[in-house]
Amino acid sequence: MVKEANTPIYKTLISDLKKQIDDGHYKKGDLLPSENELCKTYNTTRPTVRQALSELIRLGYIVRHHGKGSIVSEPKSGLGILSIKGSTAGVGKKNLRTQILAKTQKTTWPADFPYELSAIQSEAGCLYLARLRHVNGLPTLYEETYITDIDLPRFTMHNLEKHSLFETLNKYHKVEIKEGEQKIWAVSADKNLAELLAVKTGKPILHMKRSMQTNRPHLTIYSFLYCNTEEYFIQDYF
Amino acid sequence: MVKEANTPIYKTLISDLKKQIDDGHYKKGDLLPSENELCKTYNTTRPTVRQALSELIRLGYIVRHHGKGSIVSEPKSGLGILSIKGSTAGVGKKNLRTQILAKTQKTTWPADFPYELSAIQSEAGCLYLARLRHVNGLPTLYEETYITDIDLPRFTMHNLEKHSLFETLNKYHKVEIKEGEQKIWAVSADKNLAELLAVKTGKPILHMKRSMQTNRPHLTIYSFLYCNTEEYFIQDYF
DNA sequence: AAAGCAAACTTGTATATACAAGAAAAAATT
DNA sequence: AATTTTTTCTTGTATATACAAGTTTGCTTT
């Protein structure tokens, strides 16, 4: 990446420290250099250093302790990942089959898309896919996913039947979920849903609309899902 | 509320502005007073004002626009906080009434408690309360809460009708949610639920079981809730 | 050796100031 | 009247400094 001359000092500091933490130069529990040391290194003053550290706190990279210093903390992993669980235990890979109803394809955003899109996002278009997850042979979760199509070359060729979407995004494109928001409803299965999930019309179905920000600017993942929670349930961490 | 003399200026500013936004003095889309105006009002300097505004951004209360000002936006509450939203906008404090069905009381953990408890937690016992939230007069969310009873003196006396549980825990006991886990179902309203939430038996109801770790060791908050999502929905951030 | 104390760190809060850059309003020009 | 320019107001970035307060270290005293 070409660094612009006008990049603010505090932003340089943020990316430098982030990189060093990601690369393992500073590990979990390590103490970062003190604010005054960072001032010397970057030839700047404490308010500027603190501005950078505040951002790292927000991102979950560090915690600060009064009188002690900045301690590297675990970057939250698994954030935003939903898993299907049974009443006794988790659902293993053997019992889970993913059926692709619509292969990953480049399209334009739907006209009635329920989230506001930035100009850049609209311009970029999106990748769309629809999947149906079967647990022990039972269709349980229907999910439609929209991903901003920014800098994801050849993403459509990945086989998302065997590997999870988030795994693939992370492994091949270094995309990480930073934060997200979800809206949750309990709805009645209409005719379409009843057919998809093989339940009777009127059955309670869990419905979620989710938007997830990533470490890549403008790359947002949107997910709309319906889940039959009769036998299993949805679990997530925050 | 008794204000301590040593409260930092920026914290006063945060709570003042938060209050004015919550109370509707500043509405969504409104422009907050400029940083310089706030400096005059609070007899302080821009860095201090900006420290407060940064926190309000983090909390989702405002967005700042270079050259324009600070614009009030919909507050996204903190980690683990669930909020009830309507299809058009958030549910304001005016429209939300909290009815206490079981006052905060010290008890032992239920025998059939669905989460594993550590020895220390079992020993400590728990505080229990049950609440029913009405939105625009409609009973919408029934919630049972269990809190490990560790170092929370006189917690039972707080009035949780007017103030949120998390606010109270944070304000008076400096308890913060660090991380959590939630399980989600869509269930059918049984007779009991139907009566509580004033719906017909069989209506789809959102059910969640949540456990939340705090910054205090062993202090875990458990919440079991049922929500009628016909008119409103549940929203959370991660 | 152990306890208590002081010094030397650390981050937390705050003042005062300066200039850059984006946005909007006012003034000047066409 | 419409357009352009200027001014003014806004937030963004940064320096320099000061003292408060929590934590650790090492010294001093017992």
XYZ file of C-alpha atoms (C1' of nucleotides) in Angstrom, chain D residues 5-20:
16
model
C -15.834 34.950 -4.422
C -15.067 35.935 0.252
C -15.904 35.466 4.901
C -17.223 32.999 8.837
C -18.379 29.103 11.214
C -17.687 24.348 11.886
C -14.740 20.131 13.021
C -9.837 17.798 12.331
C -5.154 17.500 13.759
C -1.408 18.824 16.555
C 1.931 20.955 20.053
C 3.271 22.022 24.722
C 2.360 21.788 29.261
C 0.567 20.813 34.040
C -1.039 18.364 37.815
C -3.758 14.301 39.723
